[in-house]
Each structure stands twice: as C-alpha cells, then as structure tokens.
Coordinates of C-alpha atoms in Angstrom, one line a residue:
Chain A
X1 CA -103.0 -44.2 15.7
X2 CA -99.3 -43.0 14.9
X3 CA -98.4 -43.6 11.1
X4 CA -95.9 -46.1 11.0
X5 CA -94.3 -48.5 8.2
X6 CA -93.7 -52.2 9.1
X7 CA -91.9 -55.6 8.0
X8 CA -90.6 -58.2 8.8
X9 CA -86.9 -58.7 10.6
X10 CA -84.6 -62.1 11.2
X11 CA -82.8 -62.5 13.9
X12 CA -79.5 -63.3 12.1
X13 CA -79.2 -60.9 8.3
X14 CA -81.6 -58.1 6.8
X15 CA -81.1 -56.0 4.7
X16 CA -81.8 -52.0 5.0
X17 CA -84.2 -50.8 2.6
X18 CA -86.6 -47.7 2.6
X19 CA -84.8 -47.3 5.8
X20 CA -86.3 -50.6 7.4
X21 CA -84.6 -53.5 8.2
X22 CA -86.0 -56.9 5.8
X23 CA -84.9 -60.3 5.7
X24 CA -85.2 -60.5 1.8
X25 CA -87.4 -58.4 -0.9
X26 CA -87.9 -58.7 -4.6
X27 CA -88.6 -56.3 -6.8
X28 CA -89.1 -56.4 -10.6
X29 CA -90.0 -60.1 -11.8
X30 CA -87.6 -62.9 -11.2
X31 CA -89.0 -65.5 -13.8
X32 CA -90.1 -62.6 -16.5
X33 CA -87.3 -63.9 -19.3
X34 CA -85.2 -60.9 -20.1
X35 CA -86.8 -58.1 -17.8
X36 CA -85.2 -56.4 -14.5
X37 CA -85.3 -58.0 -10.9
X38 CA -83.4 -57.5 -8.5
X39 CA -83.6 -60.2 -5.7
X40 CA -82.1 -59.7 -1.6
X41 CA -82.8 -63.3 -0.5
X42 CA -83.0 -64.4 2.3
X43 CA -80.3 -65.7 4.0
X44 CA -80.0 -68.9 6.7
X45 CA -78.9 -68.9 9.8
X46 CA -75.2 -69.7 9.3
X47 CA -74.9 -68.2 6.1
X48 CA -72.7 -65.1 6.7
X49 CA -73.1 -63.9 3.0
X50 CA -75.9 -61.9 1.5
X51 CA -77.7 -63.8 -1.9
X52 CA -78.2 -60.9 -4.5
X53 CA -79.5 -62.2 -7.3
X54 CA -80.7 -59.3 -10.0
X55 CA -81.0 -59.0 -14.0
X56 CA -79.4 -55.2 -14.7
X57 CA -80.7 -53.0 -17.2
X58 CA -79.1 -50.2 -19.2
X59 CA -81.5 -46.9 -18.6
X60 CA -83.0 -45.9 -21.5
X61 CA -82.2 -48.7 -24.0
X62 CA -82.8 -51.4 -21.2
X63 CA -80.2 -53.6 -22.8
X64 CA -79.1 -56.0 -20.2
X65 CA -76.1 -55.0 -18.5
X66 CA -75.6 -57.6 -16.1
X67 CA -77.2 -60.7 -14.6
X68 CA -75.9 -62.0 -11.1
X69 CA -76.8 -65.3 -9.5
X70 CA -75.9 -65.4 -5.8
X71 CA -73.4 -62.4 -5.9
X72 CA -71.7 -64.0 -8.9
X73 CA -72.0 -62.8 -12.7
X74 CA -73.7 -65.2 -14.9
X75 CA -74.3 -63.2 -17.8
X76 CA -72.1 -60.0 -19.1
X77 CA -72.9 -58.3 -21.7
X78 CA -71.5 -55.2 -21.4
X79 CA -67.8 -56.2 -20.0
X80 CA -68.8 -55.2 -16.3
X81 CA -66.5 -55.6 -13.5
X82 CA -67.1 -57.4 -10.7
X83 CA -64.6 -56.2 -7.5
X84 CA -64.5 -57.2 -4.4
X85 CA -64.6 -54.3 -1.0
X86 CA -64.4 -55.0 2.5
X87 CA -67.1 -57.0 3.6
X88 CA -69.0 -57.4 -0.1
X89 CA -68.6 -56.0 -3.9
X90 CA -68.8 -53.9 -6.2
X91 CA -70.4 -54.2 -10.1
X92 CA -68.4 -51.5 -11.8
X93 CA -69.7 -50.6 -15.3
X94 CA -67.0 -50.8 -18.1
X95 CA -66.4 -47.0 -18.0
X96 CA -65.6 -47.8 -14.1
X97 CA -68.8 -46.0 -12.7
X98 CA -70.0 -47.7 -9.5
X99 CA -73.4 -49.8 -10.6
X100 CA -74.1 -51.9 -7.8
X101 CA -72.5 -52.1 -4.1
X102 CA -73.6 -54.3 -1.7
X103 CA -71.8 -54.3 2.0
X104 CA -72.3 -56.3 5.1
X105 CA -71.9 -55.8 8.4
X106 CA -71.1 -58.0 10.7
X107 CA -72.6 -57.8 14.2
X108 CA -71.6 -60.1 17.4
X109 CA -74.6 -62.0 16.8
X110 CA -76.0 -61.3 13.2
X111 CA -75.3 -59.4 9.9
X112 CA -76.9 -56.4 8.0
X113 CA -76.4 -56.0 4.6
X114 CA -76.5 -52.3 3.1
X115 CA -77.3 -51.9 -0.9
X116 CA -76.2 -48.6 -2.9
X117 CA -77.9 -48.9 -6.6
X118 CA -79.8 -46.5 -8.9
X119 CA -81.4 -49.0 -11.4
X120 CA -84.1 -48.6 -14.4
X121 CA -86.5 -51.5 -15.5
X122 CA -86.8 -52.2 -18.9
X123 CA -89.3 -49.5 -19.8
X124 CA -87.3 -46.7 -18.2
X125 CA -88.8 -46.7 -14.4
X126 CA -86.3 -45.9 -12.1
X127 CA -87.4 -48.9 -9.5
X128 CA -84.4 -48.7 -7.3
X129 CA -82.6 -45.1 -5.8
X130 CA -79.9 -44.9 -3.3
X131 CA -81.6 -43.3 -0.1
X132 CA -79.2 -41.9 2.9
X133 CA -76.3 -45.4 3.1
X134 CA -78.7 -47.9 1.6
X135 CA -81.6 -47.4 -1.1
X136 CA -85.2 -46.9 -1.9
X137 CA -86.9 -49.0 -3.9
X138 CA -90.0 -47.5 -6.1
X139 CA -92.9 -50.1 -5.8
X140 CA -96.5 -49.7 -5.3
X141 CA -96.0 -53.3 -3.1
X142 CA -92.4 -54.4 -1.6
X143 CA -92.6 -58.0 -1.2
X144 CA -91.0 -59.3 1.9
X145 CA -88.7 -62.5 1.8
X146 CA -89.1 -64.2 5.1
X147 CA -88.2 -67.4 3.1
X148 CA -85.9 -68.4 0.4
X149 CA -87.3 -66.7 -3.3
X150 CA -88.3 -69.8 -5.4
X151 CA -87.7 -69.4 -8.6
X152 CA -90.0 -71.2 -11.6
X153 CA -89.0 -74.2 -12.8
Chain B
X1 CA -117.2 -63.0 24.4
X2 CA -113.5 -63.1 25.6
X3 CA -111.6 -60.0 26.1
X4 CA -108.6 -59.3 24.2
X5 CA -105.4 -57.5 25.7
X6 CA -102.7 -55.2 24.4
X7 CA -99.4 -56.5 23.9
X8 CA -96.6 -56.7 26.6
X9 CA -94.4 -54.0 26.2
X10 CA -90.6 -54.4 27.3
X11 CA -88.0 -51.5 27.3
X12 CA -85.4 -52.2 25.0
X13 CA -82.1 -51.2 27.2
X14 CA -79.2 -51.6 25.4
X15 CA -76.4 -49.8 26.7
X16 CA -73.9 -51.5 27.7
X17 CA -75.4 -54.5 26.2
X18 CA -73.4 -57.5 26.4
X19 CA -73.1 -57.3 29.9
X20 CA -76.4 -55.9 30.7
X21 CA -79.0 -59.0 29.9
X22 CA -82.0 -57.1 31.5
X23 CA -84.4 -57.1 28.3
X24 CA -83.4 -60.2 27.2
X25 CA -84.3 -61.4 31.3
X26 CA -87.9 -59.2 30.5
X27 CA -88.5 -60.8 27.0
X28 CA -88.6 -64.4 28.5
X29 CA -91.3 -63.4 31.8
X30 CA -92.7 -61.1 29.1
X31 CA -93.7 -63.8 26.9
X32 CA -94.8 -66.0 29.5
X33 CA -97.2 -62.9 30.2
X34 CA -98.3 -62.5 27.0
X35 CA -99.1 -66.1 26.8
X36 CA -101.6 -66.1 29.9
X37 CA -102.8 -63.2 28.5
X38 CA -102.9 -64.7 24.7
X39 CA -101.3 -61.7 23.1
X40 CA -98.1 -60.5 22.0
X41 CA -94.7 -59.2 23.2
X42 CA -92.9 -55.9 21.8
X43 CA -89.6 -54.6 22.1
X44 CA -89.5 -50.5 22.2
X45 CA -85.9 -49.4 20.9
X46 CA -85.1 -46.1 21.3
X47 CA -81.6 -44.3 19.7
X48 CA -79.2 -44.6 16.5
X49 CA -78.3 -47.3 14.6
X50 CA -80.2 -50.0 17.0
X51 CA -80.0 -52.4 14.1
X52 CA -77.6 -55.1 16.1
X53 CA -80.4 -54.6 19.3
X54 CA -83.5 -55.2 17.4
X55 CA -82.5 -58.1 15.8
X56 CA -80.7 -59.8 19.1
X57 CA -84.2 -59.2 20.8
X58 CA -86.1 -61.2 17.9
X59 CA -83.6 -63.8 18.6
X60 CA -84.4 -64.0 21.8
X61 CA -88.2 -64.4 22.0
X62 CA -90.0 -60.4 20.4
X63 CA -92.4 -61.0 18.4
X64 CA -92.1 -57.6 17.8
X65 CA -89.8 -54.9 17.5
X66 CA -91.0 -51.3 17.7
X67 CA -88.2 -48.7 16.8
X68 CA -87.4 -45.3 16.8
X69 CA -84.5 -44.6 14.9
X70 CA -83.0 -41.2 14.9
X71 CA -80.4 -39.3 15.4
X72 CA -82.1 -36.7 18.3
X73 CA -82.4 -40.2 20.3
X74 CA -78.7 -41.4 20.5
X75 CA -78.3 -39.9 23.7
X76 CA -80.4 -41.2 26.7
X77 CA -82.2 -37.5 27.6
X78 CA -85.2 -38.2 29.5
X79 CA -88.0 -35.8 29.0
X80 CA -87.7 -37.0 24.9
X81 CA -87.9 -40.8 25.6
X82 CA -90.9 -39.7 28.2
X83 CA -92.7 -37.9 25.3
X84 CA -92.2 -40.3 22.9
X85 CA -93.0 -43.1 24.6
X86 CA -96.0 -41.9 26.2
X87 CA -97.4 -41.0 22.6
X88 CA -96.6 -44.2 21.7
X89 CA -98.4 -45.9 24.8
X90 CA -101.6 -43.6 24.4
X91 CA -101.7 -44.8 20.4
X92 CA -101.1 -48.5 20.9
X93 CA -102.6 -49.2 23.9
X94 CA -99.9 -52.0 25.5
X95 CA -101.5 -53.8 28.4
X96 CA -98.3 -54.2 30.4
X97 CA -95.0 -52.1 29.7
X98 CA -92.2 -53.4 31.9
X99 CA -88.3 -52.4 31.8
X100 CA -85.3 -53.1 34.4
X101 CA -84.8 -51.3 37.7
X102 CA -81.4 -50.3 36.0
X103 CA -79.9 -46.8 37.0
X104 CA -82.1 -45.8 33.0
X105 CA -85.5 -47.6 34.0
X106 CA -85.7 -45.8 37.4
X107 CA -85.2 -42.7 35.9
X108 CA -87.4 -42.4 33.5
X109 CA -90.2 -45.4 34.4
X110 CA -91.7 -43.2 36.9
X111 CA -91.7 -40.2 34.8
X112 CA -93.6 -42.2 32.0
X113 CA -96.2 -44.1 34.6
X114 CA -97.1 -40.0 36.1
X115 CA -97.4 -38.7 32.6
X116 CA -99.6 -42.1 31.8
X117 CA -101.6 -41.5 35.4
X118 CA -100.9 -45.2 36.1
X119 CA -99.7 -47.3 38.2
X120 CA -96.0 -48.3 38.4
X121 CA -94.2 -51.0 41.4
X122 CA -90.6 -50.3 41.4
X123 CA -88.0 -52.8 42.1
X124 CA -90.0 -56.0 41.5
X125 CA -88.6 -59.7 42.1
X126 CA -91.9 -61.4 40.3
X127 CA -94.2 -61.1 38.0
X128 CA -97.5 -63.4 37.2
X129 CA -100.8 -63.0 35.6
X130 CA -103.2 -63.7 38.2
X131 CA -105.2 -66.7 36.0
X132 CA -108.9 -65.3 37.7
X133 CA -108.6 -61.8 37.5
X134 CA -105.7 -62.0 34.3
X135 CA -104.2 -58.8 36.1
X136 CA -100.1 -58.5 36.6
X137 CA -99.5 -59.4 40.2
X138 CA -96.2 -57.3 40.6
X139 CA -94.2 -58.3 43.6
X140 CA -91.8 -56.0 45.0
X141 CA -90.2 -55.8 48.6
X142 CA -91.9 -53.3 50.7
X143 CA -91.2 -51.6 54.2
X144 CA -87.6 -51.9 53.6
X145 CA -87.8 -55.4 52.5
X146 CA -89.3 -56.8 55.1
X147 CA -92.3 -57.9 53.7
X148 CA -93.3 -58.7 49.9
X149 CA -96.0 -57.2 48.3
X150 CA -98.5 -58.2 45.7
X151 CA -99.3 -55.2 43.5
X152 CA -101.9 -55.1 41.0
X153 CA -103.4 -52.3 39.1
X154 CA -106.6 -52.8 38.3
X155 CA -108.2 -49.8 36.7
X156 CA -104.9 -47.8 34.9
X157 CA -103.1 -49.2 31.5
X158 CA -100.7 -49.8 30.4
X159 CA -100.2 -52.2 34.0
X160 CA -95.8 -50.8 34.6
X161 CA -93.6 -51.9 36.7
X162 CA -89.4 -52.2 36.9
X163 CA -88.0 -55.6 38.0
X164 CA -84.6 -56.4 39.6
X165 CA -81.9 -57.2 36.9
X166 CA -80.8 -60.7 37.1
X167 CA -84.4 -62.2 38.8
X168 CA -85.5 -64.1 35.2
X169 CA -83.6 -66.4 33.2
X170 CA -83.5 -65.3 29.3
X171 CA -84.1 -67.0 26.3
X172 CA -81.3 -68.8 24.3
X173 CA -80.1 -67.5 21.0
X174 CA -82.3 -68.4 17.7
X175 CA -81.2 -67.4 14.9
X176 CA -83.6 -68.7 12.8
X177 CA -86.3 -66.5 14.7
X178 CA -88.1 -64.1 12.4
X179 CA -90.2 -61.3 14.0
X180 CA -91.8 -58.2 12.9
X181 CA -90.5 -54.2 13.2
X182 CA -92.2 -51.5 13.3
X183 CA -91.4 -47.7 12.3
X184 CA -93.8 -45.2 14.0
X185 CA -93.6 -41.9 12.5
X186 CA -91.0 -39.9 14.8
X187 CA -90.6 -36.3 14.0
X188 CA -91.6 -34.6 17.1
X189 CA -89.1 -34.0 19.8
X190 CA -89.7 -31.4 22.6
X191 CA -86.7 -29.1 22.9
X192 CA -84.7 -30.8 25.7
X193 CA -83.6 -28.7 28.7
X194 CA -80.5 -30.6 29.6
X195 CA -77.4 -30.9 27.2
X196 CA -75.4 -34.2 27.4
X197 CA -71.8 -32.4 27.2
X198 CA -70.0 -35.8 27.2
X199 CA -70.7 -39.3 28.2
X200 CA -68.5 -41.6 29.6
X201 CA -68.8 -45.1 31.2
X202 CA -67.7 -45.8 34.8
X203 CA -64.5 -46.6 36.0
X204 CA -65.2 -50.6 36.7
X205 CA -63.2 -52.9 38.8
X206 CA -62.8 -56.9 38.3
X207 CA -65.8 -57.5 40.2
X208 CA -68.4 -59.2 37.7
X209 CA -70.7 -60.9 40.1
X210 CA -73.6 -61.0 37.7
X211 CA -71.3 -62.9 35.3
X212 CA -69.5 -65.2 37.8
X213 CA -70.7 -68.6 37.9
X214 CA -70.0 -69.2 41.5
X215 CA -70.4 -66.6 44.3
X216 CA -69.0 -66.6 47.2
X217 CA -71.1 -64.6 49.7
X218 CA -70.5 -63.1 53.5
X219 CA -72.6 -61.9 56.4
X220 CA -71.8 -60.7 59.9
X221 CA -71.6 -64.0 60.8
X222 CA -67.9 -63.9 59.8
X223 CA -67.1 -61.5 62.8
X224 CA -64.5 -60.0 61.4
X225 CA -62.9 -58.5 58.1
X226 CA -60.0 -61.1 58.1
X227 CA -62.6 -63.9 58.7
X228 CA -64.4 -62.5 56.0
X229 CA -61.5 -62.2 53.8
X230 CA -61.0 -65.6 53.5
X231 CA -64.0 -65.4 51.0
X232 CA -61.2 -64.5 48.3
X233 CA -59.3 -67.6 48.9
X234 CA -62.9 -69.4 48.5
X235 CA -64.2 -68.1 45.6
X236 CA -60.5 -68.4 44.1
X237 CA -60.6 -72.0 44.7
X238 CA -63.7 -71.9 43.1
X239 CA -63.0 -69.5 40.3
X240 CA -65.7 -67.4 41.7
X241 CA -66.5 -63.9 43.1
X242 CA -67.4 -62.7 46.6
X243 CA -70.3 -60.9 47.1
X244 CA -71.4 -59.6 50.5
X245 CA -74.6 -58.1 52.2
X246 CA -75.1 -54.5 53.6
X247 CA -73.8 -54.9 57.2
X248 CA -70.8 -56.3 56.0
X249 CA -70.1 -53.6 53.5
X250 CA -71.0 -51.5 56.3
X251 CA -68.5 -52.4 58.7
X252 CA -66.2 -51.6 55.9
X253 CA -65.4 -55.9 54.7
X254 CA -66.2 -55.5 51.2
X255 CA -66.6 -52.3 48.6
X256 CA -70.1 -51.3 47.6
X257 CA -69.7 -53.1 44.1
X258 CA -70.0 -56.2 45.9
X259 CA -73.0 -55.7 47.3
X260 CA -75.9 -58.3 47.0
X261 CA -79.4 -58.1 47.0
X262 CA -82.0 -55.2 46.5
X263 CA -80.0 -52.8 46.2
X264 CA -77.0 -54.4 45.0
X265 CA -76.4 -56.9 42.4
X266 CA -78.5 -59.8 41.6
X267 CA -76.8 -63.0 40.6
X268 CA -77.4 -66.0 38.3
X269 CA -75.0 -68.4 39.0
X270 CA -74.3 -71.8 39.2
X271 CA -73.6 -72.2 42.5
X272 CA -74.1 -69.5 45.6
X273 CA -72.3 -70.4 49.1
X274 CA -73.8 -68.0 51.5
X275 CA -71.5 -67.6 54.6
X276 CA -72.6 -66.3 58.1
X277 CA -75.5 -64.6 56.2
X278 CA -78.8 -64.2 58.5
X279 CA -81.2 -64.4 55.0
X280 CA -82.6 -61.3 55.5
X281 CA -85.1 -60.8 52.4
X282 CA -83.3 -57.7 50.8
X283 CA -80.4 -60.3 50.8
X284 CA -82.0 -63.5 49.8
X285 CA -83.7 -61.3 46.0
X286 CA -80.2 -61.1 45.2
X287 CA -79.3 -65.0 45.2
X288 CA -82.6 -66.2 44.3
X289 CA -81.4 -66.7 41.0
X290 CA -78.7 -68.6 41.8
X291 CA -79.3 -72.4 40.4
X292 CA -78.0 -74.1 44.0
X293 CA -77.4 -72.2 47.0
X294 CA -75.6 -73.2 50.2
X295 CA -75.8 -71.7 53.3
X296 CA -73.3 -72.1 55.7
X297 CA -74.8 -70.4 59.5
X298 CA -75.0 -71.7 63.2
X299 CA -78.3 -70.2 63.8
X300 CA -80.9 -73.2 62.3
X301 CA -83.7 -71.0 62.6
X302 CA -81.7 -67.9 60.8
X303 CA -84.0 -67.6 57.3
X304 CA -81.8 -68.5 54.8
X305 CA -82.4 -72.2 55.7
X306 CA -85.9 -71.4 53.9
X307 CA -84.1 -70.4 50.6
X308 CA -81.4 -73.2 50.3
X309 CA -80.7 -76.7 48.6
X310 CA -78.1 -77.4 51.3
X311 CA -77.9 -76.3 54.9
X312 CA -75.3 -76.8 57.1
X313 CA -75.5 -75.5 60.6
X314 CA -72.4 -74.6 61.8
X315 CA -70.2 -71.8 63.2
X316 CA -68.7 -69.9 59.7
X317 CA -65.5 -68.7 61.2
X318 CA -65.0 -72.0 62.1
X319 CA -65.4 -74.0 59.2
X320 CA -63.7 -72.1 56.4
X321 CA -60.6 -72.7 57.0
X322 CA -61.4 -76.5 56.9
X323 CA -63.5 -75.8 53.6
X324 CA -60.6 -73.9 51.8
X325 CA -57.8 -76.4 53.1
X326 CA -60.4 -79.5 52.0
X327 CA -60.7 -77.7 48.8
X328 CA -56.8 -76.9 48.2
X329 CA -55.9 -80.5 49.0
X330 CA -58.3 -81.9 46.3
X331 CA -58.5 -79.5 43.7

C-alpha cells in the first residue's frame, strides 16, 4: 500500500495545515487555564469567516502574549496589534513583527483559510511552524474538527 | 460470507470546470453504484492547487477525495497521470474506475485500462450493477450505433469504462457535506517525453447547448438549409439553442459545434423539440437527457416516436412557420 496521510475535508471552509486540507484542528489544550491552544474551528455552511480562537505564548518565558476569541482579542498583555489584510488579519507584536496571519480565500463555491504562525507552548515546544504558504503543526495526534470545538463549561 | 468490493473510482476532471459538469454527472451514477455494491465512492484529483475541486466534489456526493497535489501534475501530460494512477489502482484496489468520454478521458482511459490489462467500454450512455451477478453492466453504442451493447467484465479490476458527458443528472450543492481526503505519497514521476510549450483554450462561439434549457433540434426532414434555418427564429422564441444531427451538418445546415448525439454534445434541458429528425440512436443519446422531448416528423413509424413525451405527426417544413408565427403572436 502507498503511504499516504488523511483527514477529513468540508465541502464549504478548511483550513491548510501539514499541507492537507481540515475543516477545524486544535492543538495545545483549550480549557488548560493559562497554557497555549490554538483553535481553527470549524466553520458552518454560510459562515464566510474563519473562527481562530488561540491563547499565545511568549517563547522562552511563556508569558501570555495574546488571547483571541473568534478572531478578536480578548486579552492583551503585551500591547499587540491587531490589523486587518485583504481577506483576514494580522496579530503584529508591539515591536511590529508579524505573529499571527490568517488569510482566506474565497472560492466560487467555498473558502480556504491559509495560517502563517511560529508559536511555542508554555514549556518552550515549538508546536506550530510556518511550512511552504500555511504551517506545520508539531503533534504526536492532530485532532480533526469536523464539528464545532466545545469548550468546558 | 458476503463479499466486499473496492470503492468506485471517478476521475476528477476539472478543467474547464464550471462548464464542464462531467464528474459531478459520475459522482451521482457513482454513488448509486457504490450503493448496490455497499461500498464507497472516490474522487482522484490530479494537478496544482485542486483545493476549490476537491471540496466542490465532497459537496456533491464523494465520500472521498484522493489527491495528488504537485506541481509536476499542473499540466495534463499523459504518460505521468497513466503512471500514477495505475500505481494508485494496483495499491487500492477500486472495483470500478469511471471518468467522462471528454477529449482528456479518451486519451488517457485507454492508456490506463492496457497498462491495468483490463477491460475498458468507451463512450457509454448507462451504467447499472447487475443485482445477480453485482457486475457493472456498461452500455455503450456499438456498430456505429446501431445497436446497444451490454458490457461486463467479469474477470479484470478495476471494472473502467468512459460515459457520454451530459447522460446523468448530478447532485445539488451541500455545503454542509463533510468527506474524507486523502494524500498518497507522490514523488515518483517518469521523465515525460512531450513538453507542453503553451496551453491555450479554444476559440468558442455562442453555442452552449449543454447549458441551454431548451434545444431546438433539426434533421433532414427540414429539406433544406433555409427550412432549417428557421430553427434560429424557434429557439429565439424560446430563448434556446439549435442543435442538429450529422446529415444535417453534413449537408453543410449547421457547424460541427452544434452537433448532437454520440459524437456531438449531449444535452440536459428542459425542453428538446426535435424537428424532421429520423431518431437514429447516435442522435437520440444526445437528447436522452432532456426532461421533455417533442418530436415533430411525418413518418409515425420514424424511431424517435419511441423516445418522446409528445408526438406529432406532421410534415416539419410545413408546420414551423405556423409554430413560430403561433409563438410570436402569443409570446
């Protein structure tokens, strides 16, 4: 059998990641109070925005940087910059280096949404690396989001 | 103990995509395959940046996509899709592999069924699972379409065959559909022999008879070119298109691009009127798609009568002009 790498796709928004298409992944853990996540939800048919959802870390000290909830900043830290590009944002870090990017592209019929990141968990692990025009992300498992990410109550 | 089958296989053709419908067409009779056959149905996408194609396919019935994505496979070049796809065939063992009789499938179909050493009907208008023997029955027109024959292959897999653009209905648009994609490992390419220098699409007309919801079509019947060019003022009335069979291109009535049938365009409209047209069957696989056909002839034996909703026997040249001043008085 020819190797091969699999996942899930929607019909209307994925993401590329590890060069595969995804209707949502988490990585990190959502819930843990303070720690990184970084969370590409899925999003519904008629939705033409992605939901990035993600708790930033400083490498090295893994001070929070930034939190976002649903592309928005809920929590800032560190005086980052949130700026908009065509078709998505940017998350700039206060010394104007590019943290975050997240772009989406619109197709007759559906929408891909393309990540650029290079972000450390709170014990140094790099967990997410830009790879070709979208990124990698370092995890022995890549949960795949073919449903909205539920959070704890 | 029941046996279990490999999944249906379609090719995923995308160029020229949103007028070409041919996979989506596949998907739906692939999926009713797969369903007699209680397995699954994969897409295989071929080429470059195919995101927008594999996830219009999952809207409209894959289960699964299967994709190749690489820069080596933008350009359609034969012998590499071949090679690939026959390593592909040989690891996952589909039980059918089907893609459209378009100007790509008939290239390289053949090619991929020899290097396969299995069976491949060209051309088809049908496709069914026999329930008894739960082998593709592939019909395709045979001794230059006079008769239709039932093809099967028993022994050889995967079971191939190319089918007539336009001869299945496809699926509607969901897109809440979720499927699943799959990345086999790619990083073997034979060295191709031909160089695509440049690549440019045809010079096209007006003419969209696959598109048009009405067609307007003419046969010998109409005796003459002026007769039949009263066909425009028809189909103009009826915001349609004219299409025409191979004698009456022949004697020069109508350009190639309007031809119908086997070897011309198949259509999917609303409504077909077919005009001084015999029903000869390399004709009649072009309008079997059509929702409601009419056939206007004053032979009542000719064989379209077998094929229509509505007959009416009458001389052609003779009643258009009534048709077209009836129309223009109440329209």
């Amino acid at each position: 059998m020819i190797k091969y790498r699999e996942s899930k796709i929607s019909a209307h928004h994925n993401y590329l990641v590890n060069d595969m298409l995804t209707p949502g992944f988490v990585v990190g853990e959502p819930d843990k109070q303070g720690g990184f996540y970084f969370l590409a939800d899925k999003v519904l048919a008629g939705e033409s925005m992605p939901r990035i959802s993600c708790r930033l870390l400083e490498e090295g000290s893994g001070n929070l940087l930034v939190e976002l909830n649903w592309n928005r900043i809920q929590s800032n830290p560190k005086a980052c910059i949130h700026q908009s590009i065509p078709g998505g944002f940017q998350i700039l870090l206060s010394s104007g280096n590019v943290l975050l990017e997240v772009q989406t592209q619109a197709f007759a019929n559906g929408y891909l949404t393309r990540i650029k990141a290079r972000l450390y968990d709170e014990k140094g692990f790099l967990r997410i690396e830009p790879l070709g025009d979208s990124i990698k992300v370092h995890d022995a498992e890549k949960p795949v989001l073919d449903s909205p990410f539920s959070f704890s109550p | 103990m029941s046996k279990s089958f490999g999944d249906v296989w379609i090719f995923g053709d995308y160029r020229d995509y949103f007028q070409n419908r041919i996979t989506l067409q596949l998907i739906a009779k692939g999926k009713d395959l797969a369903e007699m056959l209680n397995t699954g149905t994969t897409v295989v996408l071929l080429g470059e940046q195919v995101h927008q194609y594999a996830m219009e396919y999952v809207a409209h019935g894959a289960n699964t996509v299967m994709v190749a994505e690489h820069p080596k496979l933008k350009e359609y070049e034969v012998e590499t899709y071949t090679t690939l796809l026959s390593q592909w065939v040989k690891s996952y063992r589909p039980e059918i592999f089907i893609a459209g009789a378009t100007s790509f499938g008939r290239e390289f179909f053949p090619r991929l069924a020899k290097r396969l050493r299995t069976g491949l009907s060209a051309d088809c208008v049908d496709l069914e699972v026999d329930p008894k023997s739960l082998l593709l029955v592939q019909t395709t027109p045979a001794f230059g379409g006079e008769l239709l024959a039932e093809v099967v292959t028993p022994d050889r897999r995967p079971q191939m065959a190319t089918v007539h653009p336009g001869v299945f209905r496809e699926l509607p648009h969901n897109s809440e559909a979720v499927g699943r994609i799959i990345y086999p490992d790619v990083d073997v390419f034979p060295e191709p022999r031909v160089k695509v220098i440049r690549s440019r699409p045809p010079i096209k007309g007006k003419v969209s008879l696959e598109d048009a919801s009405v067609v307007i079509a003419g046969g010998m019947g109409l005796r003459s070119k002026e007769q039949f060019e009263l066909l425009y003022e028809l189909a103009e009335l009826l915001e349609g298109e004219v299409g025409a069979t191979r004698p009456a291109i022949l004697s020069g009535w109508a350009d190639e691009e309007r031809l119908l049938g086997q070897t011309g365009k198949s259509v999917k409209a609303k409504l077909v009127i077919s005009i001084g047209t015999s029903g000869a069957l390399q004709f009649t696989t072009g309008i079997q798609g059509a929702e409601t056909v009419i056939a206007i002839n004053r032979d009542p034996d000719a064989p379209v009568f077998r094929i229509v909703d509505l007959g009416l026997v009458a001389d052609a040249a003779a009643v258009l002009p009534i048709l077209i001043e009836t129309l223009r008085r109440r329209l």
